[in-house]
Amino acid sequence: MRRTLVWLLIGLYSAVVPAGHGLMTTFNDVEPLPDAGLTPLQFSYRLDLLDEQTRLLLTPASADRYPLAIAFAREKLAEIEALVVQDHGCAAAPAVEAYRAYLDSAAAAVLESPAEQRDARAEHFANALLEQRYLMSTNYLDLPSDSRPVIGGVIEVAVTHYENLTAVLRKAFKKAQFFKEEEVRWAWETAQQADLQGL
């Protein structure tokens, strides 16, 4: 029922905005999240987290640290989503904090990149942040209502990083992102409105 309502709203939205705003246009090639693996509900999760943090700490070169940080951030999103699906959103705090830390590491790695790589890396990071927001927003209404508010905190983290990143993005790239930005903004606003209506 919830998914039917979302697609009905998307259809209405697409009827009143220019072509290209539909959710299936600019994000149709987005890579799904990896399998969640361990989550904070499992005893060995802290050890797994420590291993990730150590690997990141021992990778000083920005060229190597950036992809590692992005990969770890995606894993945290998968863990958070798995917990919310199981209605264990209250247990997601360690994964949310790790997600925040890995995005911080990715952002630092972008700024530390050699000048000839910085633009491409910043644009990759911007796309990654938009895709993460898209993935967290589009299936929101199918998640248990008591646990899904956790997703809002995750999206806030990604939004903050995206806004900070816009200062170093090339103008042409920012202009090309318009439709993606509108899609993720609208998808999240739709989810929030559904929450307000108790859906």
Coordinates of C-alpha atoms in Angstrom, one line a residue:
M1 CA 0.0 0.0 0.0
R2 CA 2.8 2.4 1.0
R3 CA 4.8 1.7 -2.2
T4 CA 1.6 2.2 -4.3
L5 CA 1.1 5.6 -2.7
V6 CA 4.7 6.6 -3.3
W7 CA 4.5 5.7 -7.0
L8 CA 1.2 7.6 -7.3
L9 CA 2.8 10.7 -5.8
I10 CA 5.8 10.3 -8.2
G11 CA 3.4 10.0 -11.1
L12 CA 1.6 13.2 -10.1
Y13 CA 4.9 15.0 -9.6
S14 CA 6.2 13.9 -13.0
A15 CA 3.1 15.3 -14.6
V16 CA 3.8 18.8 -13.4
V17 CA 7.6 19.1 -13.8
P18 CA 9.8 18.9 -16.9
A19 CA 10.9 15.5 -18.2
G20 CA 14.0 14.3 -16.4
H21 CA 12.7 14.7 -12.9
G22 CA 11.4 11.2 -12.8
L23 CA 13.1 8.9 -10.2
M24 CA 13.9 6.4 -12.9
T25 CA 15.9 8.8 -15.1
T26 CA 18.9 10.1 -13.3
F27 CA 19.4 7.2 -10.8
N28 CA 18.6 4.2 -12.9
D29 CA 22.2 3.0 -12.8
V30 CA 22.8 3.5 -9.1
E31 CA 24.6 0.6 -7.5
P32 CA 22.6 -1.1 -4.7
L33 CA 24.1 -1.3 -1.2
P34 CA 26.3 -4.3 -0.3
D35 CA 25.1 -7.0 2.0
A36 CA 25.0 -5.8 5.6
G37 CA 27.2 -8.5 7.1
L38 CA 27.7 -7.9 10.8
T39 CA 25.5 -5.3 12.6
P40 CA 25.8 -3.7 16.0
L41 CA 23.5 -6.4 17.3
Q42 CA 26.3 -9.0 17.0
F43 CA 29.1 -9.4 19.5
S44 CA 31.9 -9.2 17.0
Y45 CA 30.7 -6.0 15.4
R46 CA 33.0 -3.8 17.6
L47 CA 36.0 -5.9 16.4
D48 CA 35.0 -5.5 12.8
L49 CA 34.6 -1.8 13.3
L50 CA 38.0 -1.5 14.9
D51 CA 39.5 -3.4 12.0
E52 CA 38.0 -1.0 9.5
Q53 CA 39.2 2.0 11.5
T54 CA 42.7 0.6 11.7
R55 CA 42.9 0.0 8.0
L56 CA 41.8 3.5 7.3
L57 CA 44.3 4.9 9.8
L58 CA 47.1 3.0 8.3
T59 CA 46.3 4.2 4.8
P60 CA 47.7 7.7 4.8
A61 CA 47.8 8.4 1.0
S62 CA 44.6 10.2 0.1
A63 CA 44.4 8.4 -3.3
D64 CA 44.0 5.1 -1.4
R65 CA 42.1 6.4 1.7
Y66 CA 39.3 7.9 -0.3
P67 CA 37.9 4.8 -2.0
L68 CA 38.3 2.9 1.3
A69 CA 36.3 5.5 3.2
I70 CA 33.6 5.5 0.6
A71 CA 33.4 1.7 0.6
F72 CA 33.1 1.6 4.4
A73 CA 30.5 4.3 4.4
R74 CA 28.3 2.2 2.0
E75 CA 28.7 -0.8 4.3
K76 CA 27.5 1.3 7.3
L77 CA 24.4 2.3 5.3
A78 CA 23.7 -1.3 4.5
E79 CA 24.0 -2.1 8.2
I80 CA 21.7 0.8 9.2
E81 CA 19.1 -0.2 6.7
A82 CA 19.2 -3.9 7.8
L83 CA 18.7 -2.8 11.4
V84 CA 15.8 -0.6 10.5
V85 CA 14.2 -3.3 8.3
Q86 CA 14.4 -5.6 11.4
D87 CA 12.8 -2.8 13.5
H88 CA 16.0 -2.4 15.5
G89 CA 16.7 1.2 14.7
C90 CA 17.6 2.0 18.3
A91 CA 20.7 -0.3 17.9
A92 CA 22.0 1.6 14.8
A93 CA 23.9 4.3 16.7
P94 CA 27.4 2.8 16.3
A95 CA 26.8 2.3 12.6
V96 CA 25.5 5.9 12.2
E97 CA 28.5 7.3 14.0
A98 CA 30.9 5.2 11.9
Y99 CA 29.1 6.4 8.7
R100 CA 29.6 10.0 9.9
A101 CA 33.3 9.3 10.6
Y102 CA 33.9 7.6 7.2
L103 CA 32.3 10.5 5.3
D104 CA 34.6 12.8 7.3
S105 CA 37.6 10.7 6.2
A106 CA 36.4 10.8 2.6
A107 CA 35.9 14.6 2.7
A108 CA 39.4 15.1 4.1
A109 CA 40.9 12.8 1.5
V110 CA 39.3 14.8 -1.3
L111 CA 40.8 18.0 0.0
E112 CA 44.2 16.4 0.4
S113 CA 44.2 15.0 -3.1
P114 CA 46.8 16.3 -5.6
A115 CA 45.4 19.3 -7.5
E116 CA 45.1 17.3 -10.7
Q117 CA 42.9 14.7 -9.1
R118 CA 40.9 17.0 -6.7
D119 CA 38.1 18.0 -9.2
A120 CA 37.4 14.4 -10.3
R121 CA 37.5 13.1 -6.7
A122 CA 35.2 15.9 -5.4
E123 CA 32.7 15.1 -8.2
H124 CA 32.8 11.4 -7.4
F125 CA 32.2 12.2 -3.8
A126 CA 29.2 14.5 -4.7
N127 CA 27.7 11.7 -6.8
A128 CA 28.2 9.2 -4.0
L129 CA 26.5 11.4 -1.5
L130 CA 23.5 12.0 -3.8
E131 CA 23.2 8.2 -4.5
Q132 CA 23.3 7.4 -0.8
R133 CA 20.6 9.9 -0.1
Y134 CA 18.5 8.4 -3.0
L135 CA 19.0 4.9 -1.7
M136 CA 17.9 5.9 1.9
S137 CA 14.9 7.9 0.7
T138 CA 13.2 5.8 -2.0
N139 CA 12.3 2.8 0.1
Y140 CA 11.6 4.8 3.3
L141 CA 7.9 4.2 3.4
D142 CA 8.4 0.4 3.3
L143 CA 10.4 0.5 6.5
P144 CA 8.9 0.0 10.0
S145 CA 7.6 3.3 11.1
D146 CA 9.0 3.1 14.6
S147 CA 12.6 2.5 13.4
R148 CA 12.8 4.6 10.2
P149 CA 13.5 8.0 11.9
V150 CA 17.1 6.8 12.1
I151 CA 17.3 7.3 8.3
G152 CA 16.6 11.0 8.8
G153 CA 19.8 11.4 10.8
V154 CA 21.8 9.6 8.2
I155 CA 20.4 11.8 5.4
E156 CA 21.3 14.9 7.4
V157 CA 24.9 13.8 7.6
A158 CA 25.1 13.3 3.8
V159 CA 23.3 16.6 3.2
T160 CA 25.8 18.5 5.3
H161 CA 28.8 16.9 3.5
Y162 CA 27.2 17.7 0.1
E163 CA 26.6 21.3 1.0
N164 CA 30.2 21.7 2.3
L165 CA 31.5 20.1 -0.9
T166 CA 29.7 22.5 -3.2
A167 CA 32.3 25.2 -2.5
V168 CA 34.9 23.2 -4.3
L169 CA 32.8 21.7 -7.2
R170 CA 33.2 23.1 -10.7
K171 CA 30.3 25.3 -11.8
A172 CA 29.5 23.1 -14.9
F173 CA 29.3 20.0 -12.7
K174 CA 27.0 21.7 -10.2
K175 CA 24.7 22.8 -13.0
A176 CA 24.7 19.2 -14.3
Q177 CA 23.6 17.9 -10.9
F178 CA 20.4 19.9 -10.8
F179 CA 18.0 17.1 -11.7
K180 CA 19.7 14.6 -9.3
E181 CA 19.5 17.2 -6.5
E182 CA 15.8 17.8 -7.2
E183 CA 15.0 14.1 -7.2
V184 CA 16.7 13.4 -3.8
R185 CA 15.2 16.5 -2.3
W186 CA 11.7 15.7 -3.5
A187 CA 12.0 12.0 -2.6
W188 CA 12.9 13.0 1.0
E189 CA 10.3 15.6 1.3
T190 CA 7.7 13.1 0.1
A191 CA 8.9 10.7 2.8
Q192 CA 8.7 13.3 5.5
Q193 CA 5.2 14.4 4.4
A194 CA 4.1 10.7 4.6
D195 CA 5.5 10.6 8.2
L196 CA 3.5 13.7 9.1
Q197 CA 0.4 12.0 7.7
G198 CA 1.0 8.8 9.7
L199 CA 1.6 6.6 6.6

